[in-house]
Amino acid sequence: MKVIKRADFGESFSWGVSTAAYQVEGAHDVDGKGLSIWDEFVARKGKIYQGHHANIACDFYNRFPDDLELIRKLNIPNHRFSLSWSRIIPEGTGRVSRKGIDFYNRLIDQSLALNIEPWVTLYHWDLPYSLHLEGGWTNREIIGWFSNYVSVCAHHFGDRVKHWMILNEPMVFTGAGYFLGVHAPGKKGIRNFLAAVHHATLAQAEGGRVMRQLLPYAKIGTTFSCSHVEPYRQTIKDYKAATQVDALLNRTFIEPLLGMGYPTADLKILKRIEQFVKQDDEAKMMFNMDFIGIQNYTRELVKYNPFNPFIAARIVKASERNVPLKTTMNWEVYPESIYHMLKKFAAYPEVKKLIITENGAAFPDTFMDGKVEDNLRVYFMQDHIAQVLRAKKEGVNVHGYFIWTLLDNFEWAEGYLPTFGLIHVNRQTLERTIKSSGYWYRDFLSH
Ligand code: BGC
């Protein structure tokens, strides 16, 4: 097999690494930061693997100068990170925290000084807790709260940040946080979910409009989780079940953004969103993004299941199947999934540009003699990057690839068990050690 080189992607392709505020920053209650739904959720019994929390996480809040040095050392030209809403506006609305703004100013300035381009996500799941008390994403008022926060960020950071992403994976924070209750804020039920979906759809487009108005030259995008979905068996029932799951996981958020409305023809339950829809919402859900961020980790196989009241389908987990390789998350390693997703999203004529804003894998790493030789992660990256190139060569307008993630960090409900980083973090001392995958990426990026 021909070895893939950075040069195969062309000069203008953006290579990077992604992180998120809550997963790395720590400093959960210092310098006037307000409480977020994740700060509160981790304190509840039984919610997080072994009671882990992110009060300290990787202490990125204090150690970011060293971490930026590591990014530079690895030749990574772009760093995608998120802003913590409750660090900037502690109560969600109203007073802006000078210290919160200062922190992100230092992070941005220091990145630029090291020639690392900041790519900023506005919302990566850590909603201010005060807004949760008002209903959070189930309350339509959130469109206004969010727009105000977006304008504060544009005002303070827009002179230096050129790439913005409005939301991180709305399907995950609405599904896990408002339907299954396994992520913050731990709400359950179809009503909460559908309300959250609709308000996130509206906030996403409105956030885009606010940004474009305040920063006409910025590149504005948003990011979607997605997985290639296939029927478990070649039966009509499984095929139909797969179509529904595909509509849910891959189409619910992008189609209204593009003016196509929710994919109700393939997923009936979404019709119930109507109860939250107001006049003119169809138009308000639309926004012409400069790019769409695709975040892919695996594929899903789906079986017909008549017992689920909302969708006659069941995802057959990798642990129930005979898959050659799965990750600590129990996700099948299936590199073709990223290729199929690129083709799928590129098929919407309104999508201008695609960027892989996350892709990566958690494997059980071994720290030995001061090293982590994580060959499985290296193969994972090579195989996925090869699939991105395959799509690009077939004409897909893909312009970037960001690996998830820089540091072994707080993996939400799974705590610190899964390790996704290019850099190992000692959980006692927080000492950083670059893994083989980090060195591999460095070498790949320098040729
Ligand atoms: C999220 C990250 C998460 C990663 C791995 C994505 O769903 O954006 O925050 O850590 O996947 O699960």
Tab-separated table of C-alpha atoms and ligand atoms in Angstrom:
chain	number	residue	atom	x	y	z
A	1	MET	CA	0.000	0.000	0.000
A	2	LYS	CA	1.247	3.465	-0.908
A	3	VAL	CA	2.231	5.533	2.106
A	4	ILE	CA	0.012	8.583	2.456
A	5	LYS	CA	1.679	11.955	2.835
A	6	ARG	CA	0.459	15.285	4.040
A	7	ALA	CA	1.361	16.691	0.611
A	8	ASP	CA	-1.277	14.423	-1.001
A	9	PHE	CA	-3.907	16.682	0.553
A	10	GLY	CA	-2.519	19.943	-0.804
A	11	GLU	CA	-1.216	23.067	0.869
A	12	SER	CA	-4.529	24.549	1.950
A	13	PHE	CA	-5.774	21.483	3.858
A	14	SER	CA	-6.099	22.281	7.590
A	15	TRP	CA	-4.569	19.730	9.953
A	16	GLY	CA	-5.350	20.010	13.593
A	17	VAL	CA	-6.234	18.647	16.985
A	18	SER	CA	-9.509	19.149	18.890
A	19	THR	CA	-10.203	19.619	22.580
A	20	ALA	CA	-13.130	20.842	24.692
A	21	ALA	CA	-13.193	23.168	27.698
A	22	TYR	CA	-14.885	20.948	30.253
A	23	GLN	CA	-12.817	17.893	29.368
A	24	VAL	CA	-9.445	19.558	29.964
A	25	GLU	CA	-9.593	22.893	31.771
A	26	GLY	CA	-10.380	21.964	35.369
A	27	ALA	CA	-10.391	25.120	37.558
A	28	HIS	CA	-14.120	24.553	37.828
A	29	ASP	CA	-14.742	27.175	40.497
A	30	VAL	CA	-11.860	29.618	40.300
A	31	ASP	CA	-11.697	33.225	39.158
A	32	GLY	CA	-15.447	33.644	39.377
A	33	LYS	CA	-16.446	30.858	37.013
A	34	GLY	CA	-20.138	29.987	37.344
A	35	LEU	CA	-21.467	26.485	37.832
A	36	SER	CA	-22.184	24.495	34.669
A	37	ILE	CA	-24.529	21.552	34.222
A	38	TRP	CA	-21.520	19.248	34.049
A	39	ASP	CA	-20.086	20.562	37.336
A	40	GLU	CA	-23.386	19.663	38.941
A	41	PHE	CA	-23.892	16.362	37.096
A	42	VAL	CA	-20.531	14.863	38.079
A	43	ALA	CA	-21.383	15.449	41.733
A	44	ARG	CA	-24.435	13.174	41.490
A	45	LYS	CA	-24.012	9.609	42.665
A	46	GLY	CA	-23.664	6.895	40.066
A	47	LYS	CA	-23.596	9.125	37.026
A	48	ILE	CA	-19.920	8.964	36.132
A	49	TYR	CA	-17.607	5.955	35.968
A	50	GLN	CA	-16.113	5.459	39.448
A	51	GLY	CA	-17.298	8.880	40.569
A	52	HIS	CA	-14.757	10.707	38.411
A	53	HIS	CA	-15.187	14.443	37.841
A	54	ALA	CA	-13.459	17.201	35.926
A	55	ASN	CA	-12.862	19.677	38.743
A	56	ILE	CA	-9.174	19.477	37.905
A	57	ALA	CA	-9.279	17.454	34.678
A	58	CYS	CA	-5.956	18.104	32.915
A	59	ASP	CA	-5.515	21.496	34.613
A	60	PHE	CA	-5.315	23.036	31.154
A	61	TYR	CA	-6.503	26.309	32.736
A	62	ASN	CA	-3.102	26.645	34.415
A	63	ARG	CA	-0.942	24.511	32.176
A	64	PHE	CA	-2.068	25.764	28.770
A	65	PRO	CA	1.243	27.517	27.972
A	66	ASP	CA	3.042	24.170	28.256
A	67	ASP	CA	0.305	22.363	26.342
A	68	LEU	CA	0.490	24.881	23.525
A	69	GLU	CA	4.244	24.259	23.440
A	70	LEU	CA	3.466	20.565	23.007
A	71	ILE	CA	1.109	21.325	20.110
A	72	ARG	CA	3.875	23.346	18.503
A	73	LYS	CA	6.377	20.603	19.132
A	74	LEU	CA	4.078	18.161	17.327
A	75	ASN	CA	3.904	20.515	14.299
A	76	ILE	CA	0.130	20.776	14.618
A	77	PRO	CA	-0.915	24.018	12.924
A	78	ASN	CA	-4.546	24.240	14.110
A	79	HIS	CA	-6.086	23.802	17.553
A	80	ARG	CA	-9.838	23.505	17.956
A	81	PHE	CA	-10.986	24.248	21.503
A	82	SER	CA	-14.233	25.364	23.093
A	83	LEU	CA	-15.147	28.292	25.302
A	84	SER	CA	-16.820	27.673	28.618
A	85	TRP	CA	-19.985	29.769	28.670
A	86	SER	CA	-20.078	29.852	32.486
A	87	ARG	CA	-16.453	31.047	32.665
A	88	ILE	CA	-17.366	33.992	30.425
A	89	ILE	CA	-20.888	34.736	31.680
A	90	PRO	CA	-21.113	33.023	35.084
A	91	GLU	CA	-24.916	33.108	35.331
A	92	GLY	CA	-25.458	32.442	31.644
A	93	THR	CA	-26.894	35.894	31.020
A	94	GLY	CA	-25.932	39.316	32.326
A	95	ARG	CA	-22.570	40.010	33.869
A	96	VAL	CA	-19.477	39.168	31.845
A	97	SER	CA	-16.466	37.939	33.824
A	98	ARG	CA	-13.293	39.890	33.123
A	99	LYS	CA	-11.185	36.982	34.335
A	100	GLY	CA	-12.945	34.547	32.036
A	101	ILE	CA	-12.331	36.820	29.070
A	102	ASP	CA	-8.701	37.270	30.147
A	103	PHE	CA	-8.127	33.525	30.238
A	104	TYR	CA	-9.313	33.024	26.675
A	105	ASN	CA	-7.422	36.130	25.540
A	106	ARG	CA	-4.221	34.643	26.905
A	107	LEU	CA	-4.986	31.289	25.299
A	108	ILE	CA	-5.683	32.889	21.914
A	109	ASP	CA	-2.729	35.290	22.033
A	110	GLN	CA	-0.283	32.623	23.072
A	111	SER	CA	-1.569	30.285	20.335
A	112	LEU	CA	-1.065	32.942	17.689
A	113	ALA	CA	2.393	33.753	19.043
A	114	LEU	CA	3.304	30.095	18.479
A	115	ASN	CA	1.724	30.070	15.028
A	116	ILE	CA	-1.104	27.837	16.151
A	117	GLU	CA	-4.404	28.865	14.586
A	118	PRO	CA	-7.293	28.872	17.083
A	119	TRP	CA	-10.563	27.279	15.904
A	120	VAL	CA	-13.240	28.033	18.458
A	121	THR	CA	-16.342	26.034	19.340
A	122	LEU	CA	-18.910	28.161	21.134
A	123	TYR	CA	-20.818	25.368	22.812
A	124	HIS	CA	-19.346	22.009	23.762
A	125	TRP	CA	-22.030	20.890	26.243
A	126	ASP	CA	-21.237	22.858	29.432
A	127	LEU	CA	-24.388	24.931	29.796
A	128	PRO	CA	-24.441	27.418	32.709
A	129	TYR	CA	-26.399	25.788	35.524
A	130	SER	CA	-28.530	28.896	36.123
A	131	LEU	CA	-29.919	28.461	32.621
A	132	HIS	CA	-30.658	24.827	33.327
A	133	LEU	CA	-32.789	25.972	36.248
A	134	GLU	CA	-34.852	27.848	33.678
A	135	GLY	CA	-35.250	24.686	31.590
A	136	GLY	CA	-31.983	24.826	29.621
A	137	TRP	CA	-32.374	23.607	26.060
A	138	THR	CA	-36.040	22.779	26.615
A	139	ASN	CA	-36.808	26.483	27.021
A	140	ARG	CA	-37.163	28.488	23.821
A	141	GLU	CA	-35.620	31.466	25.614
A	142	ILE	CA	-32.293	29.768	25.105
A	143	ILE	CA	-32.128	31.184	21.593
A	144	GLY	CA	-31.833	34.665	23.110
A	145	TRP	CA	-29.459	33.590	25.921
A	146	PHE	CA	-27.212	31.848	23.436
A	147	SER	CA	-27.235	34.720	20.920
A	148	ASN	CA	-26.170	37.104	23.645
A	149	TYR	CA	-23.297	34.796	24.648
A	150	VAL	CA	-22.260	34.461	20.998
A	151	SER	CA	-22.179	38.225	20.582
A	152	VAL	CA	-20.023	38.606	23.722
A	153	CYS	CA	-17.546	36.065	22.273
A	154	ALA	CA	-17.544	37.721	18.849
A	155	HIS	CA	-16.937	41.092	20.474
A	156	HIS	CA	-14.021	39.955	22.647
A	157	PHE	CA	-12.272	37.399	20.449
A	158	GLY	CA	-13.420	38.085	16.903
A	159	ASP	CA	-10.445	40.306	16.082
A	160	ARG	CA	-8.161	37.273	16.286
A	161	VAL	CA	-10.277	34.141	15.862
A	162	LYS	CA	-11.089	33.482	12.206
A	163	HIS	CA	-12.800	30.081	12.464
A	164	TRP	CA	-15.856	29.531	14.615
A	165	MET	CA	-18.075	26.529	15.247
A	166	ILE	CA	-21.493	27.216	16.732
A	167	LEU	CA	-22.388	23.867	18.345
A	168	ASN	CA	-20.629	20.609	19.072
A	169	GLU	CA	-22.713	17.564	18.167
A	170	PRO	CA	-26.259	18.675	18.988
A	171	MET	CA	-27.534	15.102	18.568
A	172	VAL	CA	-25.294	13.923	21.385
A	173	PHE	CA	-26.076	16.646	23.897
A	174	THR	CA	-29.824	16.486	23.228
A	175	GLY	CA	-29.957	12.674	22.992
A	176	ALA	CA	-27.691	11.801	25.909
A	177	GLY	CA	-28.580	14.853	28.010
A	178	TYR	CA	-32.341	15.232	27.457
A	179	PHE	CA	-33.608	11.812	26.316
A	180	LEU	CA	-31.428	9.122	27.882
A	181	GLY	CA	-30.331	11.174	30.870
A	182	VAL	CA	-26.813	9.719	30.807
A	183	HIS	CA	-25.127	13.082	30.216
A	184	ALA	CA	-25.776	16.401	31.912
A	185	PRO	CA	-28.285	17.670	32.745
A	186	GLY	CA	-29.650	14.131	33.107
A	187	LYS	CA	-33.140	14.829	31.803
A	188	LYS	CA	-35.159	12.079	30.214
A	189	GLY	CA	-38.094	11.606	27.916
A	190	ILE	CA	-39.246	12.254	24.406
A	191	ARG	CA	-40.799	15.645	25.183
A	192	ASN	CA	-37.608	17.067	26.663
A	193	PHE	CA	-35.619	15.635	23.783
A	194	LEU	CA	-37.773	17.041	21.003
A	195	ALA	CA	-37.940	20.461	22.630
A	196	ALA	CA	-34.153	20.477	23.028
A	197	VAL	CA	-33.673	19.389	19.409
A	198	HIS	CA	-35.822	22.200	18.084
A	199	HIS	CA	-34.260	24.886	20.245
A	200	ALA	CA	-30.748	23.707	19.440
A	201	THR	CA	-31.610	23.815	15.730
A	202	LEU	CA	-32.865	27.377	16.061
A	203	ALA	CA	-29.975	28.492	18.286
A	204	GLN	CA	-27.484	27.021	15.840
A	205	ALA	CA	-28.811	29.081	12.944
A	206	GLU	CA	-29.320	32.195	15.052
A	207	GLY	CA	-25.779	31.870	16.434
A	208	GLY	CA	-24.541	31.746	12.848
A	209	ARG	CA	-26.459	34.904	11.980
A	210	VAL	CA	-25.128	36.794	15.006
A	211	MET	CA	-21.564	35.811	14.130
A	212	ARG	CA	-21.903	36.741	10.484
A	213	GLN	CA	-23.360	40.111	11.318
A	214	LEU	CA	-20.644	40.958	13.831
A	215	LEU	CA	-17.755	39.296	12.011
A	216	PRO	CA	-18.471	39.376	8.292
A	217	TYR	CA	-15.083	37.922	7.385
A	218	ALA	CA	-15.047	35.029	9.838
A	219	LYS	CA	-15.483	31.431	8.653
A	220	ILE	CA	-18.510	30.030	10.410
A	221	GLY	CA	-19.372	26.376	10.796
A	222	THR	CA	-21.019	23.933	13.143
A	223	THR	CA	-20.260	20.292	13.925
A	224	PHE	CA	-22.273	17.096	13.659
A	225	SER	CA	-21.705	13.615	15.009
A	226	CYS	CA	-22.341	11.002	12.337
A	227	SER	CA	-21.921	7.285	11.727
A	228	HIS	CA	-22.365	5.135	8.678
A	229	VAL	CA	-25.532	3.145	9.358
A	230	GLU	CA	-26.170	-0.279	7.843
A	231	PRO	CA	-28.849	-2.942	8.297
A	232	TYR	CA	-27.731	-5.839	10.483
A	233	ARG	CA	-29.279	-8.398	8.145
A	234	GLN	CA	-30.223	-7.976	4.522
A	235	THR	CA	-33.950	-7.939	5.278
A	236	ILE	CA	-36.524	-5.286	4.459
A	237	LYS	CA	-37.284	-4.848	8.150
A	238	ASP	CA	-33.668	-4.211	9.095
A	239	TYR	CA	-33.225	-1.965	6.099
A	240	LYS	CA	-36.202	0.147	7.198
A	241	ALA	CA	-34.902	0.237	10.753
A	242	ALA	CA	-31.517	1.411	9.475
A	243	THR	CA	-33.161	4.179	7.445
A	244	GLN	CA	-34.818	5.485	10.598
A	245	VAL	CA	-31.634	5.399	12.654
A	246	ASP	CA	-29.764	7.108	9.840
A	247	ALA	CA	-32.403	9.866	9.795
A	248	LEU	CA	-32.067	10.279	13.553
A	249	LEU	CA	-28.284	10.213	13.855
A	250	ASN	CA	-27.183	11.775	10.601
A	251	ARG	CA	-29.977	13.955	9.227
A	252	THR	CA	-31.986	15.487	12.087
A	253	PHE	CA	-29.803	18.561	12.480
A	254	ILE	CA	-28.324	19.201	9.072
A	255	GLU	CA	-31.505	19.043	7.013
A	256	PRO	CA	-33.403	21.848	8.754
A	257	LEU	CA	-30.215	23.926	8.615
A	258	LEU	CA	-30.194	23.493	4.823
A	259	GLY	CA	-33.878	24.390	4.497
A	260	MET	CA	-35.164	20.831	4.078
A	261	GLY	CA	-36.996	20.650	7.405
A	262	TYR	CA	-36.718	17.678	9.773
A	263	PRO	CA	-36.537	14.251	8.086
A	264	THR	CA	-40.065	13.329	9.231
A	265	ALA	CA	-40.827	11.183	6.176
A	266	ASP	CA	-38.211	8.680	7.353
A	267	LEU	CA	-38.596	9.227	11.079
A	268	LYS	CA	-42.192	9.738	12.170
A	269	ILE	CA	-41.441	10.632	15.788
A	270	LEU	CA	-39.876	13.900	14.651
A	271	LYS	CA	-43.361	15.038	13.598
A	272	ARG	CA	-44.037	15.616	17.266
A	273	ILE	CA	-41.589	18.522	17.146
A	274	GLU	CA	-44.482	20.459	15.614
A	275	GLN	CA	-45.798	21.229	19.095
A	276	PHE	CA	-42.725	23.432	19.649
A	277	VAL	CA	-42.668	25.047	16.227
A	278	LYS	CA	-43.759	28.654	15.808
A	279	GLN	CA	-44.538	30.646	12.721
A	280	ASP	CA	-41.467	31.368	10.579
A	281	ASP	CA	-39.339	28.742	12.343
A	282	GLU	CA	-38.721	26.927	9.065
A	283	ALA	CA	-36.803	29.968	7.813
A	284	LYS	CA	-35.170	30.625	11.179
A	285	MET	CA	-33.679	27.116	11.279
A	286	MET	CA	-31.682	27.879	8.143
A	287	PHE	CA	-28.209	29.320	7.922
A	288	ASN	CA	-25.653	29.224	5.176
A	289	MET	CA	-22.602	27.832	7.002
A	290	ASP	CA	-19.156	28.316	5.478
A	291	PHE	CA	-18.310	24.778	6.491
A	292	ILE	CA	-19.812	21.724	8.149
A	293	GLY	CA	-17.735	19.868	10.720
A	294	ILE	CA	-18.101	16.109	10.577
A	295	GLN	CA	-17.230	14.046	13.643
A	296	ASN	CA	-16.955	10.343	13.065
A	297	TYR	CA	-15.767	7.478	15.225
A	298	THR	CA	-17.460	4.278	14.073
A	299	ARG	CA	-20.378	2.773	12.147
A	300	GLU	CA	-23.685	1.424	13.446
A	301	LEU	CA	-25.485	-1.793	12.512
A	302	VAL	CA	-29.217	-1.747	13.079
A	303	LYS	CA	-31.868	-4.402	13.641
A	304	TYR	CA	-35.630	-4.125	13.447
A	305	ASN	CA	-37.095	-3.918	16.943
A	306	PRO	CA	-40.867	-3.591	17.411
A	307	PHE	CA	-40.584	-2.964	21.158
A	308	ASN	CA	-39.114	0.509	21.033
A	309	PRO	CA	-42.056	2.923	21.211
A	310	PHE	CA	-40.318	5.737	19.335
A	311	ILE	CA	-38.307	4.059	16.630
A	312	ALA	CA	-38.699	0.430	15.538
A	313	ALA	CA	-34.997	-0.188	15.646
A	314	ARG	CA	-32.108	-1.240	17.819
A	315	ILE	CA	-28.417	-0.565	17.400
A	316	VAL	CA	-26.502	-3.835	17.725
A	317	LYS	CA	-23.489	-2.902	19.805
A	318	ALA	CA	-20.005	-3.967	18.785
A	319	SER	CA	-19.789	-6.051	21.976
A	320	GLU	CA	-22.688	-8.204	20.706
A	321	ARG	CA	-21.028	-8.744	17.365
A	322	ASN	CA	-17.914	-10.436	16.189
A	323	VAL	CA	-15.844	-7.419	15.241
A	324	PRO	CA	-12.103	-7.701	14.619
A	325	LEU	CA	-11.246	-4.585	16.594
A	326	LYS	CA	-13.137	-2.327	18.969
A	327	THR	CA	-12.107	0.577	21.161
A	328	THR	CA	-12.445	1.109	24.921
A	329	MET	CA	-15.759	2.845	24.128
A	330	ASN	CA	-16.930	-0.443	22.626
A	331	TRP	CA	-17.034	1.113	19.203
A	332	GLU	CA	-16.109	-0.941	16.165
A	333	VAL	CA	-13.050	0.301	14.294
A	334	TYR	CA	-14.407	0.814	10.793
A	335	PRO	CA	-12.448	3.373	8.761
A	336	GLU	CA	-14.748	3.255	5.711
A	337	SER	CA	-17.396	4.943	7.852
A	338	ILE	CA	-15.625	8.302	7.559
A	339	TYR	CA	-15.485	7.926	3.770
A	340	HIS	CA	-19.219	7.187	3.566
A	341	MET	CA	-20.020	10.135	5.800
A	342	LEU	CA	-17.970	12.504	3.669
A	343	LYS	CA	-19.805	11.278	0.573
A	344	LYS	CA	-23.161	11.541	2.299
A	345	PHE	CA	-22.724	15.105	3.552
A	346	ALA	CA	-21.097	16.218	0.304
A	347	ALA	CA	-24.200	15.042	-1.563
A	348	TYR	CA	-26.234	17.946	-0.161
A	349	PRO	CA	-25.769	20.622	-2.825
A	350	GLU	CA	-25.988	23.429	-0.226
A	351	VAL	CA	-22.995	22.156	1.755
A	352	LYS	CA	-20.023	24.251	0.694
A	353	LYS	CA	-17.130	22.693	2.516
A	354	LEU	CA	-16.536	19.796	4.883
A	355	ILE	CA	-13.980	19.511	7.636
A	356	ILE	CA	-13.384	16.483	9.812
A	357	THR	CA	-13.504	18.324	13.133
A	358	GLU	CA	-13.130	15.123	15.184
A	359	ASN	CA	-11.954	11.565	14.618
A	360	GLY	CA	-9.984	9.422	17.018
A	361	ALA	CA	-9.907	6.348	19.210
A	362	ALA	CA	-9.619	5.267	22.829
A	363	PHE	CA	-7.441	2.207	23.361
A	364	PRO	CA	-6.080	0.838	26.629
A	365	ASP	CA	-2.594	2.359	26.549
A	366	THR	CA	0.356	1.022	28.487
A	367	PHE	CA	2.803	3.411	30.046
A	368	MET	CA	6.161	1.626	30.190
A	369	ASP	CA	9.724	2.898	30.602
A	370	GLY	CA	8.470	6.443	30.194
A	371	LYS	CA	6.764	5.658	26.872
A	372	VAL	CA	3.354	4.836	25.456
A	373	GLU	CA	3.610	2.774	22.308
A	374	ASP	CA	0.075	3.049	21.039
A	375	ASN	CA	0.399	1.414	17.653
A	376	LEU	CA	-3.318	0.720	17.387
A	377	ARG	CA	-3.993	4.464	17.498
A	378	VAL	CA	-1.354	5.062	14.826
A	379	TYR	CA	-3.014	2.498	12.515
A	380	PHE	CA	-6.405	4.009	13.309
A	381	MET	CA	-5.222	7.448	12.230
A	382	GLN	CA	-3.473	6.160	9.115
A	383	ASP	CA	-6.505	4.179	8.006
A	384	HIS	CA	-8.945	7.020	8.602
A	385	ILE	CA	-6.744	9.621	6.947
A	386	ALA	CA	-6.494	7.260	3.954
A	387	GLN	CA	-10.294	7.145	3.742
A	388	VAL	CA	-10.460	10.933	3.868
A	389	LEU	CA	-8.021	11.072	0.958
A	390	ARG	CA	-10.100	8.510	-0.940
A	391	ALA	CA	-13.165	10.756	-0.631
A	392	LYS	CA	-11.148	13.848	-1.532
A	393	LYS	CA	-9.814	12.176	-4.676
A	394	GLU	CA	-13.369	11.365	-5.675
A	395	GLY	CA	-14.168	15.049	-5.587
A	396	VAL	CA	-15.491	15.568	-2.050
A	397	ASN	CA	-14.816	19.111	-0.905
A	398	VAL	CA	-13.062	18.187	2.345
A	399	HIS	CA	-10.635	20.779	3.682
A	400	GLY	CA	-9.381	19.624	7.029
A	401	TYR	CA	-8.810	16.864	9.533
A	402	PHE	CA	-8.677	17.330	13.307
A	403	ILE	CA	-7.738	14.439	15.550
A	404	TRP	CA	-9.633	13.890	18.782
A	405	THR	CA	-7.730	14.644	21.007
A	406	LEU	CA	-4.593	16.268	22.432
A	407	LEU	CA	-4.568	14.929	25.993
A	408	ASP	CA	-6.034	11.942	27.789
A	409	ASN	CA	-8.961	13.768	29.311
A	410	PHE	CA	-12.352	13.540	31.008
A	411	GLU	CA	-14.496	11.396	28.741
A	412	TRP	CA	-17.911	12.483	30.086
A	413	ALA	CA	-19.896	9.615	31.664
A	414	GLU	CA	-16.927	7.268	31.192
A	415	GLY	CA	-14.632	9.429	33.319
A	416	TYR	CA	-10.930	8.904	32.692
A	417	LEU	CA	-11.213	5.258	31.656
A	418	PRO	CA	-11.078	5.748	27.881
A	419	THR	CA	-7.905	7.464	26.735
A	420	PHE	CA	-8.116	9.241	23.377
A	421	GLY	CA	-5.051	11.494	23.618
A	422	LEU	CA	-1.944	11.849	21.499
A	423	ILE	CA	-0.445	12.715	24.862
A	424	HIS	CA	-0.670	10.571	27.976
A	425	VAL	CA	-1.582	12.348	31.215
A	426	ASN	CA	-0.537	10.810	34.505
A	427	ARG	CA	-3.699	10.997	36.644
A	428	GLN	CA	-1.750	11.608	39.877
A	429	THR	CA	0.895	14.077	38.778
A	430	LEU	CA	-0.788	15.319	35.564
A	431	GLU	CA	2.575	14.911	33.884
A	432	ARG	CA	2.352	14.793	30.082
A	433	THR	CA	4.093	12.179	27.903
A	434	ILE	CA	3.829	12.231	24.129
A	435	LYS	CA	2.649	8.847	22.820
A	436	SER	CA	3.902	7.138	19.661
A	437	SER	CA	0.751	8.403	17.925
A	438	GLY	CA	1.765	11.983	18.760
A	439	TYR	CA	5.194	11.428	17.243
A	440	TRP	CA	3.650	9.737	14.243
A	441	TYR	CA	1.348	12.762	13.657
A	442	ARG	CA	4.314	15.100	14.075
A	443	ASP	CA	6.304	13.253	11.429
A	444	PHE	CA	3.311	12.997	9.115
A	445	LEU	CA	2.771	16.743	9.408
A	446	SER	CA	6.387	17.629	8.738
A	447	HIS	CA	6.583	15.946	5.299
B	1	BGC	C1	-17.318	14.651	21.536
B	1	BGC	C2	-16.128	14.639	22.467
B	1	BGC	C3	-15.903	13.228	22.975
B	1	BGC	C4	-15.582	12.343	21.816
B	1	BGC	C5	-15.315	10.897	22.159
B	1	BGC	C6	-17.431	13.452	20.661
B	1	BGC	O1	-18.701	12.925	20.837
B	1	BGC	O2	-17.386	15.844	20.834
B	1	BGC	O3	-16.358	15.557	23.485
B	1	BGC	O4	-14.903	13.172	23.944
B	1	BGC	O5	-16.631	12.373	20.888
B	1	BGC	O6	-16.417	10.285	22.721
